[in-house]
Tab-separated table of C-alpha atoms in Angstrom:
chain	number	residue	atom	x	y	z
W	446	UNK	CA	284.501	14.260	89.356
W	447	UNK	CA	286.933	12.452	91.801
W	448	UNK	CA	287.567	13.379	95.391
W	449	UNK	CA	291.104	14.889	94.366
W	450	UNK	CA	290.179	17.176	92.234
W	451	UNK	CA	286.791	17.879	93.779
W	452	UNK	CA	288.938	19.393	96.705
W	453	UNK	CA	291.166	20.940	94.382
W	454	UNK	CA	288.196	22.852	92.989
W	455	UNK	CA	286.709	23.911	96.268
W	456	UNK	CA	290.446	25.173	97.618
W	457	UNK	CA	290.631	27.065	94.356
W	458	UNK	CA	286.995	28.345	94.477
W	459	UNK	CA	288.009	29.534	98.187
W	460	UNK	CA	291.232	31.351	96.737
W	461	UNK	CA	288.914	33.725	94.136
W	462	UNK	CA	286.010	34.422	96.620
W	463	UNK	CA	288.638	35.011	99.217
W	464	UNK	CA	290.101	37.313	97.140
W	465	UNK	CA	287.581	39.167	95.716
W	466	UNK	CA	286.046	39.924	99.322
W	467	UNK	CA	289.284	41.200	100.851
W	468	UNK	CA	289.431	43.483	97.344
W	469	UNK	CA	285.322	44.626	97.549
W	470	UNK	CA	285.808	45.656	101.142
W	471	UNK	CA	289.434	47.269	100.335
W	472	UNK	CA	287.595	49.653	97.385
W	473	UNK	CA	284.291	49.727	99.688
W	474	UNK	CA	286.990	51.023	102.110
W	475	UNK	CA	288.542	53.428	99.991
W	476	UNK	CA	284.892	54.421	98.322
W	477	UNK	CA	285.195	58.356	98.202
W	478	UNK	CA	288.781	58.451	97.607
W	479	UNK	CA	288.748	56.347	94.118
W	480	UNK	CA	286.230	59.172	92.803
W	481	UNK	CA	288.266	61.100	90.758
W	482	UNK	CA	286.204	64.340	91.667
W	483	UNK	CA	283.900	66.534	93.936
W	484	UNK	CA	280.689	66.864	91.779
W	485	UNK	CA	279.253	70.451	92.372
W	486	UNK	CA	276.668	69.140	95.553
W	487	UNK	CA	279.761	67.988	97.497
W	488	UNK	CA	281.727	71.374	96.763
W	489	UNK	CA	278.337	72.909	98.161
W	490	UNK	CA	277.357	71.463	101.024
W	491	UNK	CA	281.257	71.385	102.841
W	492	UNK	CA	281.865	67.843	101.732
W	493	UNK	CA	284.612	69.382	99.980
W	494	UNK	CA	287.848	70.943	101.989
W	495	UNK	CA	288.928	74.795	101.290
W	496	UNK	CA	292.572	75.124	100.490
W	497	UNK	CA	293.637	72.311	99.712
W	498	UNK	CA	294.652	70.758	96.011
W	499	UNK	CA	290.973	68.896	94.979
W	500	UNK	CA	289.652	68.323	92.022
W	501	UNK	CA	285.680	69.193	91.490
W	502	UNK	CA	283.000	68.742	88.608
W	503	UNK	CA	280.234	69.609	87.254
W	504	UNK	CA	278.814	71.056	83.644
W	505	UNK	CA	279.826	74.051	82.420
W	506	UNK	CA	276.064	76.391	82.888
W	507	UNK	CA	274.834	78.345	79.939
W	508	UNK	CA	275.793	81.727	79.646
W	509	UNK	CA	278.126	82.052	82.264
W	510	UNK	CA	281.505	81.607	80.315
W	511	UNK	CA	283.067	85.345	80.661
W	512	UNK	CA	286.594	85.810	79.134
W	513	UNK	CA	288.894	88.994	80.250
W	514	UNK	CA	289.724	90.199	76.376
W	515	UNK	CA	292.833	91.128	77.231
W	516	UNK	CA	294.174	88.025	78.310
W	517	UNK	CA	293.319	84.444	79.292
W	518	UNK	CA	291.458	84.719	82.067
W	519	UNK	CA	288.383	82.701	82.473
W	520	UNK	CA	285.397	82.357	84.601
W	521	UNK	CA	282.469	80.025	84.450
W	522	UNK	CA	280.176	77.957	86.473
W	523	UNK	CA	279.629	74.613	87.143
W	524	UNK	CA	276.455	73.008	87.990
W	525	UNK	CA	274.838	69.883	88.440
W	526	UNK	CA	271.736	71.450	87.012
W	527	UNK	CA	269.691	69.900	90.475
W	528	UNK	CA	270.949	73.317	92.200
W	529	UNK	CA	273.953	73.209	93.368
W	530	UNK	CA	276.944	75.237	91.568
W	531	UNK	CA	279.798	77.152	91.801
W	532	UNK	CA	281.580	79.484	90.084
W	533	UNK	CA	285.679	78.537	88.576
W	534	UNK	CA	288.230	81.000	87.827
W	535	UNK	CA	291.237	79.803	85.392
W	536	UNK	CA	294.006	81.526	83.327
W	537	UNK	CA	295.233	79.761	80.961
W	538	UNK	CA	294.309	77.702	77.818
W	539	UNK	CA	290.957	75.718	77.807
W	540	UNK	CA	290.797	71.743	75.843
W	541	UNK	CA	288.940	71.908	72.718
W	542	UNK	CA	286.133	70.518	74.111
W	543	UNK	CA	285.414	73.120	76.360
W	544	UNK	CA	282.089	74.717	75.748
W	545	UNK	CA	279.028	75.370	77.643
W	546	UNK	CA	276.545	72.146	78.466
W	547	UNK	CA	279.690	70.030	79.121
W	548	UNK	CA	281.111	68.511	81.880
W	549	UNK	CA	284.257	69.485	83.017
W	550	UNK	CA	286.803	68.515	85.663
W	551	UNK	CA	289.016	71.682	87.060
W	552	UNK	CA	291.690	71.345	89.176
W	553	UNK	CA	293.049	74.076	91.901
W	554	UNK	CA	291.725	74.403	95.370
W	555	UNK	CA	288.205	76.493	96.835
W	556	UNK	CA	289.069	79.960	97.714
W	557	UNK	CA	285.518	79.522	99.682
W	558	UNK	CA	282.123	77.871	99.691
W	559	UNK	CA	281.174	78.843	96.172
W	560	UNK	CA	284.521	79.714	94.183
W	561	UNK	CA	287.136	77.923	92.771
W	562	UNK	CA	290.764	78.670	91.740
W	563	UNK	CA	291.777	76.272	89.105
W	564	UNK	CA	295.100	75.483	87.853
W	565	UNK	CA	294.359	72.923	84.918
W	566	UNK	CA	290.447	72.522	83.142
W	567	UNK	CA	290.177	68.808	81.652
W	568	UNK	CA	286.790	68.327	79.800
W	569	UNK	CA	284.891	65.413	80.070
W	570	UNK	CA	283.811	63.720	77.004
W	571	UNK	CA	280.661	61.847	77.341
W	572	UNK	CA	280.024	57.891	76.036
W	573	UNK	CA	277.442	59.590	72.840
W	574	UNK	CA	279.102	60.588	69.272
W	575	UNK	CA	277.540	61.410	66.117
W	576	UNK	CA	278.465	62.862	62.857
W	577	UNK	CA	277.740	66.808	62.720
W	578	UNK	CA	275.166	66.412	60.234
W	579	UNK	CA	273.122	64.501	63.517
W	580	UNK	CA	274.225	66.741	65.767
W	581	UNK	CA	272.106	69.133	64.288
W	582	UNK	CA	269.174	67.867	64.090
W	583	UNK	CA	269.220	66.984	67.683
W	584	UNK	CA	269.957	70.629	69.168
W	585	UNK	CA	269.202	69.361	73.134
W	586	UNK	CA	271.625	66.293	73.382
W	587	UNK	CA	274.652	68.225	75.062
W	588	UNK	CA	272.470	69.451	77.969
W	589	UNK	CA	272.297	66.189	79.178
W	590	UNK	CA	273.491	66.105	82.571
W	591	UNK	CA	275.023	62.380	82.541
W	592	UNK	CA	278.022	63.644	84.018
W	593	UNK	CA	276.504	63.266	87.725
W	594	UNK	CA	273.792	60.855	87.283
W	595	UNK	CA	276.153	58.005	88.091
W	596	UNK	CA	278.780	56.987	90.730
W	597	UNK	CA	277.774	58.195	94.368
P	1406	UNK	CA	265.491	8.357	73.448
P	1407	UNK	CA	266.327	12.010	74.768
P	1408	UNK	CA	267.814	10.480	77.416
P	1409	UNK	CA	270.198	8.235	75.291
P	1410	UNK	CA	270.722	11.477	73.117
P	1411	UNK	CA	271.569	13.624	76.101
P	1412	UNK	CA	273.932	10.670	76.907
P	1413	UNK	CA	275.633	10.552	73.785
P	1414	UNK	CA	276.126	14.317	73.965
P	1415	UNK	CA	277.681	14.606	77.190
P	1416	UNK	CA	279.833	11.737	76.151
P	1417	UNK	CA	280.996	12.721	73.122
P	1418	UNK	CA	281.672	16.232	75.382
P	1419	UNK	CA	283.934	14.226	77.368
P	1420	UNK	CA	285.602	12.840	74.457
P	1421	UNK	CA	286.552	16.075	73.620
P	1422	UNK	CA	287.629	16.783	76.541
P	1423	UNK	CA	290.067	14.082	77.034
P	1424	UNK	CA	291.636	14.942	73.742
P	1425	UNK	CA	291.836	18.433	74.833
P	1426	UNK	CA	294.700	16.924	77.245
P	1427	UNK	CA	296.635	16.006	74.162
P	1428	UNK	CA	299.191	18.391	73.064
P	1429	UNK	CA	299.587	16.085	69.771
P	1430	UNK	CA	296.176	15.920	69.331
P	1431	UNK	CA	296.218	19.671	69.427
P	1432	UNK	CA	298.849	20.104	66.612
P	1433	UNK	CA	297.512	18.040	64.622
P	1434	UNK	CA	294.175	19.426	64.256
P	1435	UNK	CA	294.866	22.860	65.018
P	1436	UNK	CA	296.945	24.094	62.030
P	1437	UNK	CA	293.519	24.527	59.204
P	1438	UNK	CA	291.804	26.686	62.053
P	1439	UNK	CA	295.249	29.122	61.949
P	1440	UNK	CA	295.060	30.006	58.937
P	1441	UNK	CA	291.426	30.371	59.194
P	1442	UNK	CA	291.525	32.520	61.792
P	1443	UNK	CA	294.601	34.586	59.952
P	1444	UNK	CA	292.741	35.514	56.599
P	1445	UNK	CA	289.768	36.347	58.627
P	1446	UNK	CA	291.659	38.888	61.159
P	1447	UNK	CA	293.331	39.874	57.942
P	1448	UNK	CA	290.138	40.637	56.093
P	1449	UNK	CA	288.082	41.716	59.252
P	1450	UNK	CA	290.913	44.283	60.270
P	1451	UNK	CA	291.632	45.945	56.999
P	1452	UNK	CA	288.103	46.427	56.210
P	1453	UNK	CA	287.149	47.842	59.493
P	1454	UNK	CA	290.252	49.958	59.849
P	1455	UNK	CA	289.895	51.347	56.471
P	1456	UNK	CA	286.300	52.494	57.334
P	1457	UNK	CA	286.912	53.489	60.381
P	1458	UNK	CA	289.704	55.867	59.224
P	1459	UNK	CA	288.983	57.020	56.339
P	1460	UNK	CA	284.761	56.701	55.403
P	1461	UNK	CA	283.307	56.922	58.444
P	1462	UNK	CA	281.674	60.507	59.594
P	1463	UNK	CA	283.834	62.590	61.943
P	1464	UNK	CA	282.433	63.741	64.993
P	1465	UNK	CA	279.804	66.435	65.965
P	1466	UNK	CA	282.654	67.733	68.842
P	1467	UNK	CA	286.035	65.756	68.686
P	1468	UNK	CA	286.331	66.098	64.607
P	1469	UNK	CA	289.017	63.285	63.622
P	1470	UNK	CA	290.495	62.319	66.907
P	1471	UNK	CA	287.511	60.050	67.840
P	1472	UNK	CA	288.920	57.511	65.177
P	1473	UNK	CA	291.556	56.544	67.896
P	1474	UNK	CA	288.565	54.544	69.467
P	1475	UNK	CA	288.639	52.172	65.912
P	1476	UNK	CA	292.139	50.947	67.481
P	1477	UNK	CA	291.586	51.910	71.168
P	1478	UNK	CA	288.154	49.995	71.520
P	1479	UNK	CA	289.179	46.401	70.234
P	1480	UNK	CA	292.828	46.393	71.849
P	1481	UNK	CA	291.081	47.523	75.425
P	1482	UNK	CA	288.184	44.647	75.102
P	1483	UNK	CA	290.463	41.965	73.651
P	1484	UNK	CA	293.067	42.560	76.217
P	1485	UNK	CA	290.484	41.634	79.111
P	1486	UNK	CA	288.958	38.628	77.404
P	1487	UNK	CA	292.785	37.024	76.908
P	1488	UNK	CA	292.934	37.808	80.732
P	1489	UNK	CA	289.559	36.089	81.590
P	1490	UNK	CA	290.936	32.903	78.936
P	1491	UNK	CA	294.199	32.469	81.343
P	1492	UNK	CA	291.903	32.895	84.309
P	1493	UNK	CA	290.238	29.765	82.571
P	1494	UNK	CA	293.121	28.221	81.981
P	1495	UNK	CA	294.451	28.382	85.413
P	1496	UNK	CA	291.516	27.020	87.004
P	1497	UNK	CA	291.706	23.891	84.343
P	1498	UNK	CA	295.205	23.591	84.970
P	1499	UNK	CA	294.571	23.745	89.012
P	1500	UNK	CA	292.401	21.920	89.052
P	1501	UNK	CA	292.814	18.562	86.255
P	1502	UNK	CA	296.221	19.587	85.650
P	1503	UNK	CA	295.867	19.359	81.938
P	1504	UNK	CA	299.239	20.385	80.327
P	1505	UNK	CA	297.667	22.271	77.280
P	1506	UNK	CA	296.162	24.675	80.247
P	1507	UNK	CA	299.766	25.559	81.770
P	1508	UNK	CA	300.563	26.354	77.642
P	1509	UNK	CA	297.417	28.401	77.018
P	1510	UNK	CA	298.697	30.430	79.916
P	1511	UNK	CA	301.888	31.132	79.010
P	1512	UNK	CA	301.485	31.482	75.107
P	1513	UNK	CA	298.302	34.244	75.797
P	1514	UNK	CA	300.463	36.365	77.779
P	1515	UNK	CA	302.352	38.376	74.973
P	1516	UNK	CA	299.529	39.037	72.794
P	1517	UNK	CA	297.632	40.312	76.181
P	1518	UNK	CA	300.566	41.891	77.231
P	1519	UNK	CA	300.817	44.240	74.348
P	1520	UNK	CA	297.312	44.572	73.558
P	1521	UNK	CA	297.226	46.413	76.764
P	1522	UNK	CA	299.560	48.775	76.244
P	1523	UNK	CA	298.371	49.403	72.997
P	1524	UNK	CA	295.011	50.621	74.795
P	1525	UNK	CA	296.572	52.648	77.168
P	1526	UNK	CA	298.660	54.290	74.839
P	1527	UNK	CA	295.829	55.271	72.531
P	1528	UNK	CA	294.021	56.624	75.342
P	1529	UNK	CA	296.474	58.864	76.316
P	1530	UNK	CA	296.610	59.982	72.795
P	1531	UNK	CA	293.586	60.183	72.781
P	1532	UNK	CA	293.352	62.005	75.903
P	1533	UNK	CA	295.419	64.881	75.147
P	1534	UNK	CA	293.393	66.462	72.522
P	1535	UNK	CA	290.319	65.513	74.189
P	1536	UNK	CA	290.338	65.773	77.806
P	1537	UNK	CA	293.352	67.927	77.686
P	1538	UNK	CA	295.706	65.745	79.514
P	1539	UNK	CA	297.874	62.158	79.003
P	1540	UNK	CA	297.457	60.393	81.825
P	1541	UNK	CA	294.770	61.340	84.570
P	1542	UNK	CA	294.456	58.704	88.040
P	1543	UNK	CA	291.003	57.669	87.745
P	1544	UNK	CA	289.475	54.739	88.553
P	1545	UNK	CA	289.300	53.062	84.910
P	1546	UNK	CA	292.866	54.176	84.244
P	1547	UNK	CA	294.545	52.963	86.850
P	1548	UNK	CA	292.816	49.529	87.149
P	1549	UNK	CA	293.647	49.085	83.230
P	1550	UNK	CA	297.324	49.947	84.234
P	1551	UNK	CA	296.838	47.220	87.453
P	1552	UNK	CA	296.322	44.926	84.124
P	1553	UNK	CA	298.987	45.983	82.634
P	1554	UNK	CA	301.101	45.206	85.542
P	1555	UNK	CA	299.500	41.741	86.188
P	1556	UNK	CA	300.815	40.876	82.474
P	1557	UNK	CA	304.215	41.631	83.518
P	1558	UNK	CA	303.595	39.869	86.504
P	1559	UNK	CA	302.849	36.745	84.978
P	1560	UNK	CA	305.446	37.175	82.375
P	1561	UNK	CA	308.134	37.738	84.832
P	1562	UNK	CA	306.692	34.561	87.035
P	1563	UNK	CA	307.371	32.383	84.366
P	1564	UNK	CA	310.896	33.622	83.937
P	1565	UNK	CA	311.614	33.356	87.278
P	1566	UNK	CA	310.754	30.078	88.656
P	1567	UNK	CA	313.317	27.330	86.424
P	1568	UNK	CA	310.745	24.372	87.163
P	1569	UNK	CA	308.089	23.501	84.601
P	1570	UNK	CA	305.260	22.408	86.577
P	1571	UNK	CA	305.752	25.078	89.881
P	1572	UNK	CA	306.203	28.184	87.002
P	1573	UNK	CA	302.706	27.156	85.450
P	1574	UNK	CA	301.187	26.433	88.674
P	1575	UNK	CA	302.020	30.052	90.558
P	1576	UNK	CA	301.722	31.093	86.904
P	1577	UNK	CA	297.581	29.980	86.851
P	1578	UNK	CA	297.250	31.220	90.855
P	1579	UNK	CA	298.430	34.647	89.628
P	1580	UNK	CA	296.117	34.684	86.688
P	1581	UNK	CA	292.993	33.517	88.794
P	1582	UNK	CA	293.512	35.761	91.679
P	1583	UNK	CA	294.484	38.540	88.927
P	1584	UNK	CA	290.339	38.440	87.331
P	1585	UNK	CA	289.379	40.121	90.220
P	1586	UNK	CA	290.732	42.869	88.147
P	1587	UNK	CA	288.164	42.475	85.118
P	1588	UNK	CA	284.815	43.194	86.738
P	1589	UNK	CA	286.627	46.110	88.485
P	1590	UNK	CA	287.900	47.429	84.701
P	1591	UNK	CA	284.923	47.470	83.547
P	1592	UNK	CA	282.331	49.353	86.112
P	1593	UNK	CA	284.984	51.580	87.247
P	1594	UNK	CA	283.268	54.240	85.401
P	1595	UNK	CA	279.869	53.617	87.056
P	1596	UNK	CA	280.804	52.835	90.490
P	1597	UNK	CA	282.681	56.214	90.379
P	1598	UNK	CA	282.949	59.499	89.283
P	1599	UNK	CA	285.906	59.366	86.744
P	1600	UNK	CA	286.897	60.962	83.707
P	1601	UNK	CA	286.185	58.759	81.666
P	1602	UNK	CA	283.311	58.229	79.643
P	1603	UNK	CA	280.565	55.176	80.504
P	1604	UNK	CA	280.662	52.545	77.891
P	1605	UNK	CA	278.973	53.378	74.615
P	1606	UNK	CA	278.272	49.853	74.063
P	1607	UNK	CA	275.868	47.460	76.256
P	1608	UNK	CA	274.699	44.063	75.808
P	1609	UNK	CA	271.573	45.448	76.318
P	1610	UNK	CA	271.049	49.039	75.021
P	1611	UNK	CA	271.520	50.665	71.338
P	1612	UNK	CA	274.739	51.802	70.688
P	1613	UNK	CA	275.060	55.770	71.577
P	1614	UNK	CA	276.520	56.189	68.014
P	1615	UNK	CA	275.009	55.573	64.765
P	1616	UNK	CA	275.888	52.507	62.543
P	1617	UNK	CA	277.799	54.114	60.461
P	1618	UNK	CA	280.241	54.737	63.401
P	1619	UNK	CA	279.821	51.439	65.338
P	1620	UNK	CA	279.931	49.456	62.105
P	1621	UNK	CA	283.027	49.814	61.568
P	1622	UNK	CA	284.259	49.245	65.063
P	1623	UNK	CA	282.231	45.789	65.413
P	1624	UNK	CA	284.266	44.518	62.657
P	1625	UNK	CA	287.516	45.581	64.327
P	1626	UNK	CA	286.562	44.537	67.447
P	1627	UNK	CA	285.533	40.687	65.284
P	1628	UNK	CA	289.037	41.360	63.859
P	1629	UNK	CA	291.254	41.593	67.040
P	1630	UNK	CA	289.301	38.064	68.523
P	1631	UNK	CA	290.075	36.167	65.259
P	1632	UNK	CA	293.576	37.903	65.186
P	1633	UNK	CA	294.431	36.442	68.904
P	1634	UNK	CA	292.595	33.206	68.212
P	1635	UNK	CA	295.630	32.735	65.264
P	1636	UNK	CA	298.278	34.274	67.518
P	1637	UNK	CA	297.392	32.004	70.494
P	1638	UNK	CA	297.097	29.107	67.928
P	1639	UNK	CA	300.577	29.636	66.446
P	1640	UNK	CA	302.644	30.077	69.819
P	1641	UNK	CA	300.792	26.989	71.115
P	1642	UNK	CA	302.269	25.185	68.718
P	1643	UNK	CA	305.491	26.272	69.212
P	1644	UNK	CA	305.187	25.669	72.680
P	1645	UNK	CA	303.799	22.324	72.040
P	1646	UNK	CA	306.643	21.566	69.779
P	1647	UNK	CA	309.437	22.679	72.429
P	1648	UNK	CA	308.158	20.886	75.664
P	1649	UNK	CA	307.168	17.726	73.637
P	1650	UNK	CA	310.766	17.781	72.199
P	1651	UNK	CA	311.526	14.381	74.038
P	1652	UNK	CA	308.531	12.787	72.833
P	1653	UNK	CA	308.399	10.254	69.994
P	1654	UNK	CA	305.939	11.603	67.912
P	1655	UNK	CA	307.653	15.002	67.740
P	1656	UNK	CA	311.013	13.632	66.777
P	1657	UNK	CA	309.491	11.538	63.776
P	1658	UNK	CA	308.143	15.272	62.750
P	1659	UNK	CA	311.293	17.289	63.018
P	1660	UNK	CA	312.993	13.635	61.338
P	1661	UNK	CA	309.617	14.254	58.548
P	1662	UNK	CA	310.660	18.271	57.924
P	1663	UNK	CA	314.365	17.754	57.932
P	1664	UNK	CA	314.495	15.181	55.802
């Protein structure tokens, strides 16, 4: 290769790896904030501020989906099945997907340590799909907790 | 022997190479591997698509909206593999300032450009039925709109600067500094927590989805590569044939077809 371009190469070289430092440290920077959520060990320990408009995590535990019958009131809880949970209140309409042993994202604010006021319920699909016929057959795969076990 | 053979190789590579410089070296040859790459998108596509729609099993929980991903997948991969070619590109062009480079870069762009809005608007159609909302600001959303943007960017670059050579060359330091981007696209969703989903295919791993779903979707994803390798093909020649308009070899053509 001849000088020219060999210095060419090495300013362009220092162009990239400049920029993808000042970009790594910017997002290492910014770490906590680019997660989209709380997962349910941040909401309990006090990582996670009362009052104000978060958004938290977690799956949805078994059994604890109560519905007011007379209207659309919801309550549930969310846990990272490690120990730490909380419980969610909503009114309104849930996604399709909603159903317990999946994750779900709610968003609102903590009323306190423990409960949650939330104003919209997005669930969170996971990366797995299989015809019915499959699903069947393999009756533990939505208990998976892969919701947490990456990130942080 | 092997060292004469190695020889050969790596000058025969360099052969290559030099005719890669060649715009008319380029048309000439390039116009059997179009059409090539045309009936094969064609076939790939329509086969795939047709599977994916209309044979392959449904879902255990998302029923029929999970058949977005047969468009959603290939348009989202594609459209960071055009970005990682003009990446390429740019360097070459930077760096041996070979003129085919500065036209990769600008005839990728559109087919990038709308492959990436193709993917985000099937994820947010996508995303309403599933996750129960459009558009959500997570990590892998927003850095696949940041791509979106960098298309426009570059798009807009080219518009703006009236010189040749200065548009390609802010045109390739745009698109080098801009793959920073890629490696952040794709581990967004395990360096955070975001909505969406991990990928459900690896390198590495099985597929988290039986053949009869990811069948399908291999031959789309084929489909979209041999799609953008006849897309890219065609608008290089175009471009080929408008900035070599003064040359002499390109006048005896237009002379050839006219006549």
């Amino acid at each position: 290769m001849n000088p020219k371009r060999r210095t060419r190469l090495v300013a362009v070289l220092f162009l990239v790896a400049g920029t993808a430092i000042s970009v790594s440290l910017v997002l290492l920077a910014l770490n906590e904030n680019i997660n989209m959520f709380y997962p349910p060990d941040a909401v309990v320990s006090g990582e996670a501020p009362i009052g104000a408009q978060i958004r938290a995590g977690g799956m949805v535990a078994d059994g604890s989906v109560l519905r007011d019958p007379n209207g659309l009131d919801v309550s549930f809880v969310l846990t990272d099945y490690a120990g730490s949970e909380f419980k969610v209140r909503y009114s309104g309409i849930l996604p399709d997907l909603f159903r317990e042993g999946q994750g779900v994202i709610v968003q609102g604010e903590l009323t306190d340590r423990g409960h949650f006021q939330a104003s919209q319920v997005l669930a969170k699909h996971d990366e797995n799909y299989m015809p019915p016929e499959l699903a069947e057959l393999s009756p533990g795969h939505q208990k998976q907790p892969n919701l947490i076990d990456h990130g942080r | 022997m092997s060292m004469s053979a190695s020889l050969s190789v790596s000058q025969s590579l360099k052969a290559w190479w030099h005719k890669l410089g060649s715009p008319r070296w380029f048309y000439e040859i390039s116009g059997p591997w179009q059409r090539l790459f045309g009936v094969l998108a064609l076939v790939l596509l329509v086969t795939g698509t047709v599977w994916g729609l209309a044979f392959a099993p449904q879902d255990y929980q998302q029923g029929n909206s999970f058949r977005i991903m047969y468009v959603h997948v290939p348009t989202a991969i594609v459209s960071q593999s055009v970005y990682m070619l003009m990446g390429a590109a740019g360097l070459v062009l930077l760096v041996w300032r070979m003129k085919l480079a500065d036209m990769v870069l600008s005839a990728a762009v559109p087919f990038g450009m709308s492959m990436t809005a193709c993917a985000l608007f099937t994820g947010a159609v996508w995303g309403k039925p599933t996750w129960g909302a459009w558009w959500v600001w997570d990590a892998r959303t927003t850095s696949m709109l940041v791509l979106l943007f960098l298309y426009f960017g570059l798009y807009a670059l080219r518009q703006a600067i009236p010189r040749e050579e200065t548009a390609g060359r802010a045109c390739a330091v745009l698109a080098l500094v801009g793959t920073v981007n890629i490696p952040i696209i794709k581990y967004s969703v395990n360096w955070w927590l975001t909505l969406h989903q991990p990928a459900s295919f690896t390198l590495t791993g099985a597929p988290s989805m039986p053949p009869s779903m990811w069948v399908p979707l291999l031959i789309n994803v084929l489909g979209i590569y041999c799609l953008f390798a006849a897309n890219l093909i065609g608008r290089l020649k175009l471009t080929i044939l408008e900035r070599e308009r003064n040359t002499q070899w390109v006048r005896a053509l237009v002379r050839e077809v006219s006549a």
